[in-house]
PDB file of C-alpha atoms in Angstrom:
ATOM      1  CA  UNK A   1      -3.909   6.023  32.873  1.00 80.00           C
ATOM      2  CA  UNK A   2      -3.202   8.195  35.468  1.00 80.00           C
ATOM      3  CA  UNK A   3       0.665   7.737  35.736  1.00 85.00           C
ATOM      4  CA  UNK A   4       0.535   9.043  31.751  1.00 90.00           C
ATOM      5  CA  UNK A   5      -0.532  12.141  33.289  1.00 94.00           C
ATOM      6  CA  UNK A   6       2.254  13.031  35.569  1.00 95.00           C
ATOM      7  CA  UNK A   7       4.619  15.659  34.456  1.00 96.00           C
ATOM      8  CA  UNK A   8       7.745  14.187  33.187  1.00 95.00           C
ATOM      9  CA  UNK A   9       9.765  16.005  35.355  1.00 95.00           C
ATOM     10  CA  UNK A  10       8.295  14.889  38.296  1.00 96.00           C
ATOM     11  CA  UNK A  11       7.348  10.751  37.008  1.00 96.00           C
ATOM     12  CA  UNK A  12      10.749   9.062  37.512  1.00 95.00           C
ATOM     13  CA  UNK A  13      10.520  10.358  41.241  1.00 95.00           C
ATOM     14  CA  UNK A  14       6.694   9.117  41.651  1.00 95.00           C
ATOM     15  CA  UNK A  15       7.431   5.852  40.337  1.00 93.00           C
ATOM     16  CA  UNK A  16      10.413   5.046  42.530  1.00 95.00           C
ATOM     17  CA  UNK A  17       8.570   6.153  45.457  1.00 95.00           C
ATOM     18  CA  UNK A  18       5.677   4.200  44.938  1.00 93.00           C
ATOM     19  CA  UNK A  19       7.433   1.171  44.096  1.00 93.00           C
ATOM     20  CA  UNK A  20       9.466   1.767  47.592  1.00 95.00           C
ATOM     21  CA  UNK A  21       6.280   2.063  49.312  1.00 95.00           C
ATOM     22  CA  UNK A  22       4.433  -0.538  47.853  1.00 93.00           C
ATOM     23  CA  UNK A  23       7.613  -3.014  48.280  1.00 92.00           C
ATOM     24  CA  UNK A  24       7.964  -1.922  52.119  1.00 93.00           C
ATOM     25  CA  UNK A  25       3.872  -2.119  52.752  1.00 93.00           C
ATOM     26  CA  UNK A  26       4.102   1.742  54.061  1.00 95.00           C
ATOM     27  CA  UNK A  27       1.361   4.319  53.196  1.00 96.00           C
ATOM     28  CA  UNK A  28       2.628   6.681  50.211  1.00 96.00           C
ATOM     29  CA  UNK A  29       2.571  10.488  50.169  1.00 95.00           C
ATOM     30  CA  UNK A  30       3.659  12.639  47.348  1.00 95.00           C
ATOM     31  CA  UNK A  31       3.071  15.937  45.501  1.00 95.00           C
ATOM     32  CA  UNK A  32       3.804  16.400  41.971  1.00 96.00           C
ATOM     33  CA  UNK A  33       2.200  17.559  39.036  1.00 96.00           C
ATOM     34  CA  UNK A  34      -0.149  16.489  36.131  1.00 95.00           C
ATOM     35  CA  UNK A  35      -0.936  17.388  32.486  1.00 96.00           C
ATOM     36  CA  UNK A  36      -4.697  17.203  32.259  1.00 93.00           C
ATOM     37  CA  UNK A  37      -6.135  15.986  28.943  1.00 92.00           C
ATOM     38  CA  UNK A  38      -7.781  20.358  28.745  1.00 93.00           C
ATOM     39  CA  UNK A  39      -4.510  21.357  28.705  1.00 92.00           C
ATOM     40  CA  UNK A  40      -4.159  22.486  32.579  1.00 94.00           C
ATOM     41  CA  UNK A  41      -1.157  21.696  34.742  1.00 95.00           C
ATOM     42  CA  UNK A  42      -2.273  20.691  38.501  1.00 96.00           C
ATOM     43  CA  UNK A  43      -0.679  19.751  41.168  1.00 96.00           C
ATOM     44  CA  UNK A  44      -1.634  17.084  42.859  1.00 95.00           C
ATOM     45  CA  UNK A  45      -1.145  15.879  46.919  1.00 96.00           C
ATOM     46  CA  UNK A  46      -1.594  11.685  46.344  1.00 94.00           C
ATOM     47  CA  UNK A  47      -2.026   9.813  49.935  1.00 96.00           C
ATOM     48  CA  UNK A  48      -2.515   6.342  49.507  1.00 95.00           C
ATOM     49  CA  UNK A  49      -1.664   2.819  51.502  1.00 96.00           C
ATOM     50  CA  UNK A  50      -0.793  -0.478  49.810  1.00 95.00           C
ATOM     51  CA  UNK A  51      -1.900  -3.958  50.301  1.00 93.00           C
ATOM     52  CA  UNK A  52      -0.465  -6.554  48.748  1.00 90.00           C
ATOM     53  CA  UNK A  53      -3.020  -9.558  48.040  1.00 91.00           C
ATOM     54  CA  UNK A  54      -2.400 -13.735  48.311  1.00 91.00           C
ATOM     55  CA  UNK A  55      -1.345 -13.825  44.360  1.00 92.00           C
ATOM     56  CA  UNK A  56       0.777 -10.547  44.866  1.00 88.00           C
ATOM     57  CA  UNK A  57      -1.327  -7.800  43.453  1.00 91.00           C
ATOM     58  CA  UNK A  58      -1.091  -5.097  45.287  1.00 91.00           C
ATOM     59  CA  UNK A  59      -4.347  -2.559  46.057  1.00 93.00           C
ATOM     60  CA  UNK A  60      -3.858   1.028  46.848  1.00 92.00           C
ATOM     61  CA  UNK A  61      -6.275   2.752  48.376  1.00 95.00           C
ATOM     62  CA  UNK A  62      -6.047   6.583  49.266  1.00 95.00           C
ATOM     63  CA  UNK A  63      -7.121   9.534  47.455  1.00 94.00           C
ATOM     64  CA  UNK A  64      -5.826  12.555  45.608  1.00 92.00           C
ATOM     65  CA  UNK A  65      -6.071  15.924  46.361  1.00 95.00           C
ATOM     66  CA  UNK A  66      -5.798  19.534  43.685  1.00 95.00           C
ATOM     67  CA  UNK A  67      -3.327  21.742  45.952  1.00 96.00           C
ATOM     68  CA  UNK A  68      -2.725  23.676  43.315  1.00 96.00           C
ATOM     69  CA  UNK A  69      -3.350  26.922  44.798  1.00 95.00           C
ATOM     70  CA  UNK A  70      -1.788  26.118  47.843  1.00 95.00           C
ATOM     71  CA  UNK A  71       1.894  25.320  46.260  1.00 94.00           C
ATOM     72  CA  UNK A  72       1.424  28.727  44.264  1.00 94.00           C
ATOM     73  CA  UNK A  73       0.960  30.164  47.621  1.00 95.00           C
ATOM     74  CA  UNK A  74       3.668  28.891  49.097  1.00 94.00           C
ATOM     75  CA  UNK A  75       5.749  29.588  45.953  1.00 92.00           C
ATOM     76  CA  UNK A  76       5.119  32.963  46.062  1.00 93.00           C
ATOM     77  CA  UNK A  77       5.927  34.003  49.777  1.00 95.00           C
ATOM     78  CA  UNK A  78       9.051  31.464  49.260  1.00 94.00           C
ATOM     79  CA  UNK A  79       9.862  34.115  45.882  1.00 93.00           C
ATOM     80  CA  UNK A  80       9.122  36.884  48.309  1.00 94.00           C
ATOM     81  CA  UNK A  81      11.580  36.008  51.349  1.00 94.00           C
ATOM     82  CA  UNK A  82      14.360  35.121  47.941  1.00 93.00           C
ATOM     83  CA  UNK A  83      13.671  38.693  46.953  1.00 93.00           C
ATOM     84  CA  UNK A  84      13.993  40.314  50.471  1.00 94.00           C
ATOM     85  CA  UNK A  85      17.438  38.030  51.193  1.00 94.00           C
ATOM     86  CA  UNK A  86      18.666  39.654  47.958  1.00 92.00           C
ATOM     87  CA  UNK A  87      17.295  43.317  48.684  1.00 92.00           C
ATOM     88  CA  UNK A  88      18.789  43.077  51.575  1.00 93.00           C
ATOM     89  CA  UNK A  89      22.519  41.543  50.534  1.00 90.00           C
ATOM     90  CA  UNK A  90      22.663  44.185  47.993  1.00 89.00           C
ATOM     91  CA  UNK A  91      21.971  47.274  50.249  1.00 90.00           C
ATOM     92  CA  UNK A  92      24.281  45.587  52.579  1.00 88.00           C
ATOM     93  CA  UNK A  93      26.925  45.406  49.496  1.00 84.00           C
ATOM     94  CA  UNK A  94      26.565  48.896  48.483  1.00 86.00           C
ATOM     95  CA  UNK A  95      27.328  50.209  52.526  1.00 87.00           C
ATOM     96  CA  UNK A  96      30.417  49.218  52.076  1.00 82.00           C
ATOM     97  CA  UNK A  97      31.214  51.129  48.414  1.00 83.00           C
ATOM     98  CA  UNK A  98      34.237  53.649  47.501  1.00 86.00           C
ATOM     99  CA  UNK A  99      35.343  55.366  44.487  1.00 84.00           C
ATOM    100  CA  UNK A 100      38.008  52.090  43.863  1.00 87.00           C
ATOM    101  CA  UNK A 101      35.643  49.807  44.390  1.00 89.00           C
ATOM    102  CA  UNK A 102      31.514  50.807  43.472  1.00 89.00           C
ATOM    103  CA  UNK A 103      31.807  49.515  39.678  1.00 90.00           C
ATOM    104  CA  UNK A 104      33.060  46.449  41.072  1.00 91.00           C
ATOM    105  CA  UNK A 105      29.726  46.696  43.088  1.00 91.00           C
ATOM    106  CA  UNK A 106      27.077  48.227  40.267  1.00 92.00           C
ATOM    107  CA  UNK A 107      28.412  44.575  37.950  1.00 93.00           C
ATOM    108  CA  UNK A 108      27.824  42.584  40.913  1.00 92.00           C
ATOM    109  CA  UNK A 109      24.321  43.752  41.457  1.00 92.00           C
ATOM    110  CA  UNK A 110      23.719  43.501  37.753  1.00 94.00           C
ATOM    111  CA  UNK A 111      24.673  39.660  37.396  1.00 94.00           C
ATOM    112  CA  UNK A 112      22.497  39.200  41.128  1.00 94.00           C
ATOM    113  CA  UNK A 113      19.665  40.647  39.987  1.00 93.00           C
ATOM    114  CA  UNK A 114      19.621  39.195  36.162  1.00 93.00           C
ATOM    115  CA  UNK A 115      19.926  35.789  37.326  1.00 94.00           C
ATOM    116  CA  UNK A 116      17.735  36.098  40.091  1.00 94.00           C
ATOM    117  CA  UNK A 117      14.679  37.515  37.129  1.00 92.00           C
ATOM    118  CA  UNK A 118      16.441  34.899  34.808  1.00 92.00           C
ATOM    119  CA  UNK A 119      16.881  37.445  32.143  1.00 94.00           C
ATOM    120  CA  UNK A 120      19.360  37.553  29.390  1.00 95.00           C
ATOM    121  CA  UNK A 121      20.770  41.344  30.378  1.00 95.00           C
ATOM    122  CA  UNK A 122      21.265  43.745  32.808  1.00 96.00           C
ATOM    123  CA  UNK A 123      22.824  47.394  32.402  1.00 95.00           C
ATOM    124  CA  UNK A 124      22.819  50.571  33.769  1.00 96.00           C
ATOM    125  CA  UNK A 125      22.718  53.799  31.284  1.00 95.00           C
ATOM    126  CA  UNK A 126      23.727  57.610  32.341  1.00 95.00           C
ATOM    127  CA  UNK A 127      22.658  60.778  30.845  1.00 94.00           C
ATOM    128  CA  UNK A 128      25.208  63.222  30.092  1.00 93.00           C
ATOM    129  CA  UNK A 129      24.795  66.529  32.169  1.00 90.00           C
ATOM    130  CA  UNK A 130      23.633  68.536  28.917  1.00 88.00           C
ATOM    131  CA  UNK A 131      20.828  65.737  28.604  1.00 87.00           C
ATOM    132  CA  UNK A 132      21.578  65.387  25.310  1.00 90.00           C
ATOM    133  CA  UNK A 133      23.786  61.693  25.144  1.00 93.00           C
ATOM    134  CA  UNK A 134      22.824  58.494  27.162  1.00 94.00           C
ATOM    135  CA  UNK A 135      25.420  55.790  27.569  1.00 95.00           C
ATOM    136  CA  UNK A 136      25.879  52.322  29.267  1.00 95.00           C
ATOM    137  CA  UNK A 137      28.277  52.437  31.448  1.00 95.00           C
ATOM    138  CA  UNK A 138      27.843  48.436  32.925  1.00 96.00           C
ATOM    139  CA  UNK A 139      26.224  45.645  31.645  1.00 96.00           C
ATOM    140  CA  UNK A 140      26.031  41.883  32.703  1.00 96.00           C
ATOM    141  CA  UNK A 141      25.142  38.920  29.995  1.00 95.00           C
ATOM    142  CA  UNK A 142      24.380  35.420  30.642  1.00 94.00           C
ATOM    143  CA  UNK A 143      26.478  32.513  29.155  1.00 92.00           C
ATOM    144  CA  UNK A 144      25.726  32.787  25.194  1.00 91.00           C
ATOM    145  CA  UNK A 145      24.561  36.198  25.331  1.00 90.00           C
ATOM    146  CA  UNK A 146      26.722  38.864  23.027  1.00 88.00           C
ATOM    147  CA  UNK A 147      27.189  42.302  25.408  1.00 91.00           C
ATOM    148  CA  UNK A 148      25.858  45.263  23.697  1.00 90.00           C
ATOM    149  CA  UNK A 149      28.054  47.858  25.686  1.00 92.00           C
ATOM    150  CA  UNK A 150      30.463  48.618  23.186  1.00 91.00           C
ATOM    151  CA  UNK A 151      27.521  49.718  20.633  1.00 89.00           C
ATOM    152  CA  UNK A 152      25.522  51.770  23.614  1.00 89.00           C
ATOM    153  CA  UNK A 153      27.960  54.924  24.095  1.00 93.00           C
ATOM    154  CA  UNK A 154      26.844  58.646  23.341  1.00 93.00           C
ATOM    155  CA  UNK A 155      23.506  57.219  21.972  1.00 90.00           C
ATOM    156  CA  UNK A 156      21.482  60.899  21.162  1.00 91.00           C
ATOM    157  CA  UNK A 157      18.620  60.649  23.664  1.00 85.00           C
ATOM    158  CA  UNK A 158      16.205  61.671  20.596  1.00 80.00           C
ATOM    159  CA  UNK A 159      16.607  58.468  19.072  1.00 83.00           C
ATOM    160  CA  UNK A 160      14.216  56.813  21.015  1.00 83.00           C
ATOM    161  CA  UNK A 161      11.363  58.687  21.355  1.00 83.00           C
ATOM    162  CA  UNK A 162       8.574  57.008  22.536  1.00 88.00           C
ATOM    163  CA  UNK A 163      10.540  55.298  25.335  1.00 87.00           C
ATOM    164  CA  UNK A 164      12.603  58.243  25.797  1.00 86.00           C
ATOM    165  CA  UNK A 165       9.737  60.855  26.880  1.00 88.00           C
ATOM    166  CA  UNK A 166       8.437  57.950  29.605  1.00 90.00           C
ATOM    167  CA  UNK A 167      11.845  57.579  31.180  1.00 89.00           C
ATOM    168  CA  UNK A 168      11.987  61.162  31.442  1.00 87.00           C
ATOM    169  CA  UNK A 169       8.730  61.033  33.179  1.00 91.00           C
ATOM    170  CA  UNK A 170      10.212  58.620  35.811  1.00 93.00           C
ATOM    171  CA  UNK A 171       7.937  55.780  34.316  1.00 93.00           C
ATOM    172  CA  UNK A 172       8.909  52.289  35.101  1.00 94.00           C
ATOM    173  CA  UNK A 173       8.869  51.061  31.102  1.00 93.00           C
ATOM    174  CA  UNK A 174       7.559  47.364  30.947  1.00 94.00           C
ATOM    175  CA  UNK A 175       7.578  46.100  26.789  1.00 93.00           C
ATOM    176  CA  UNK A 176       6.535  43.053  26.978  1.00 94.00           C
ATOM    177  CA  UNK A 177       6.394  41.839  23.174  1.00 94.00           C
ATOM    178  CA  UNK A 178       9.064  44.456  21.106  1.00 93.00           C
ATOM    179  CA  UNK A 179       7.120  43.414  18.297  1.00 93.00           C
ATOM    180  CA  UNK A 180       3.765  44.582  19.692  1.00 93.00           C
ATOM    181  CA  UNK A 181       4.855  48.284  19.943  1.00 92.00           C
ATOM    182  CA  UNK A 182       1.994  50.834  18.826  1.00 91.00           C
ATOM    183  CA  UNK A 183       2.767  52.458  15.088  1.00 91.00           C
ATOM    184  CA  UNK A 184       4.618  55.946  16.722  1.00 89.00           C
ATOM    185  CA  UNK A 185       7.094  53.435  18.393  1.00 90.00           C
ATOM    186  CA  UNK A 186       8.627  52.625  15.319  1.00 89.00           C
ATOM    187  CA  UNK A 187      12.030  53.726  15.579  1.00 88.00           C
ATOM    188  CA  UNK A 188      12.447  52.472  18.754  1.00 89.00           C
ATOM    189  CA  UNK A 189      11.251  48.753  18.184  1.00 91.00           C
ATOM    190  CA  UNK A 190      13.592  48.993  14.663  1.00 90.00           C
ATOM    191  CA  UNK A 191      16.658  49.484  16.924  1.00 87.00           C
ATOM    192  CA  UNK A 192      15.456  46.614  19.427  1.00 89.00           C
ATOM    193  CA  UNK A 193      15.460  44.629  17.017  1.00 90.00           C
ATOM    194  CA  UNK A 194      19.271  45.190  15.910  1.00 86.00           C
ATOM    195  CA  UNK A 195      20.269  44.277  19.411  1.00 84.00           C
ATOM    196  CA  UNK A 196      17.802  41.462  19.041  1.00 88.00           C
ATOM    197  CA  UNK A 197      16.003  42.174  21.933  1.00 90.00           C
ATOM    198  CA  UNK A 198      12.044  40.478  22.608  1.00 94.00           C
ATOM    199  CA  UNK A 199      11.267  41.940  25.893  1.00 94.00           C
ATOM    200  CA  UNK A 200      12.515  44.176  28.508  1.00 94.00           C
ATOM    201  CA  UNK A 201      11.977  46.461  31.279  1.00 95.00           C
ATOM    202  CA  UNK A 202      13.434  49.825  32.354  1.00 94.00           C
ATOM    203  CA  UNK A 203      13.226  51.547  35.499  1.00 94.00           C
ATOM    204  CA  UNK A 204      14.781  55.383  35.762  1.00 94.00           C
ATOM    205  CA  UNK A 205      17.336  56.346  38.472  1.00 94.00           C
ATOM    206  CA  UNK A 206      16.545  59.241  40.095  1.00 93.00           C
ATOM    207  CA  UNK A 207      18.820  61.642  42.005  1.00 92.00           C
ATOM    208  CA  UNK A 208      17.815  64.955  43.295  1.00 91.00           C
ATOM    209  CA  UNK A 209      14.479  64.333  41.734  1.00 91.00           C
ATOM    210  CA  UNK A 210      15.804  64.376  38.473  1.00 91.00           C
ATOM    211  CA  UNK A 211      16.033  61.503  36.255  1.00 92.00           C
ATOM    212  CA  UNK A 212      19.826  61.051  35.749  1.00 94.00           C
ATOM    213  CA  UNK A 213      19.742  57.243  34.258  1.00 94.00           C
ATOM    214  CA  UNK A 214      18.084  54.180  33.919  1.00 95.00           C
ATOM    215  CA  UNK A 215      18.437  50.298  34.579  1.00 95.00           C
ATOM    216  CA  UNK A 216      17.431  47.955  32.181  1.00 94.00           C
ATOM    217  CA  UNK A 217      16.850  44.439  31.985  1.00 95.00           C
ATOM    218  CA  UNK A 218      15.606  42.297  28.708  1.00 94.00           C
ATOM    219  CA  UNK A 219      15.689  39.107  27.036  1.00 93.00           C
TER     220      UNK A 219
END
């Protein structure tokens, strides 16, 4: 009963552990997770010992222990140190920038930073001067992905609205569900949905305390 409960991603590695163990007569310890019959996914720290009896039934005997919020603490400051390493390499990246060689640079942090959020893409929009046109000037795709770039140039900035007027407030623009857009959104979730686009997130770039652009990431 309770090896049906193990994740299925993590059961061919309990199994051949335990049978090691139990073949070598050394105590067994192993983390991995379990489907519980609510519907919850745990993760479970097993410590037993084997003992192998006269007509060669083995015994364990240990305990199990729910370190479930443990592993998501350790996941998360693991996720933050990933984060600071990339931070970092980027900043370092962009030091070293020229004329010849920044959109080199701007495509580079694009495909970094979509794979490291495992989105689908990455871009970079510019207003024009007049604020009047936005267009993107870099995007990055993952494998399977069709880039959008080609359909993004001298978009009218009054053709989305309701996203439009929170960019230009220097909001950080998180849509979670396209299809869960309030009823004055309308226009802009219609052209989402041409680019087929579920989610996505935009953050304005800011020069001279004007916004001049925006990053965007989606799925």
């Amino acid at each position: 009963r309770l090896l049906g409960l193990i994740h299925p991603e993590d059961y061919p590695g309990v199994l051949e552990s335990s049978i090691e163990a139990a073949r070598e007569q050394k105590p067994w310890r192993a983390q991995f997770r379990m489907n519980l019959p609510d519907g919850r996914t745990i993760w479970l720290e097993a410590n037993d010992t084997p003992e192998t009896l006269a007509d060669g039934t083995i015994i364990w005997t240990g305990y199990g222990s729910d370190i479930t919020e443990k592993r998501q603490a350790e996941e998360a400051v693991a996720y933050e140190i990933r984060f600071q390493q990339l931070v970092t390499e980027i900043s370092s990246d962009f030091i070293l920038a020229d004329s010849k060689n920044l959109d080199d640079k701007i495509h580079a942090m694009l495909e970094k930073i979509g794979k490291f959020f495992s989105v689908d893409r990455s871009y970079l929009f510019l207003f024009s001067k007049d604020r009047k046109h936005m267009t993107n000037t870099h995007e990055w795709c993952v494998e399977g992905i069709s880039p959008q770039i080609m359909h993004n140039q001298q978009i009218p900035m009054g053709r989305f609205g309701w996203w439009t007027s929170r960019i230009n407030r220097q909001e950080a623009v998180h849509i979670p569900d396209v299809e869960a857009l309030p009823p004055e959104a309308h226009k802009d979730r219609d052209d989402f949905r041409i680019e087929e686009i579920k989610s996505l997130l935009t953050l304005p770039l800011i020069r001279g305390g004007q916004t001049v652009g925006f990053f965007g990431f989606d799925a």
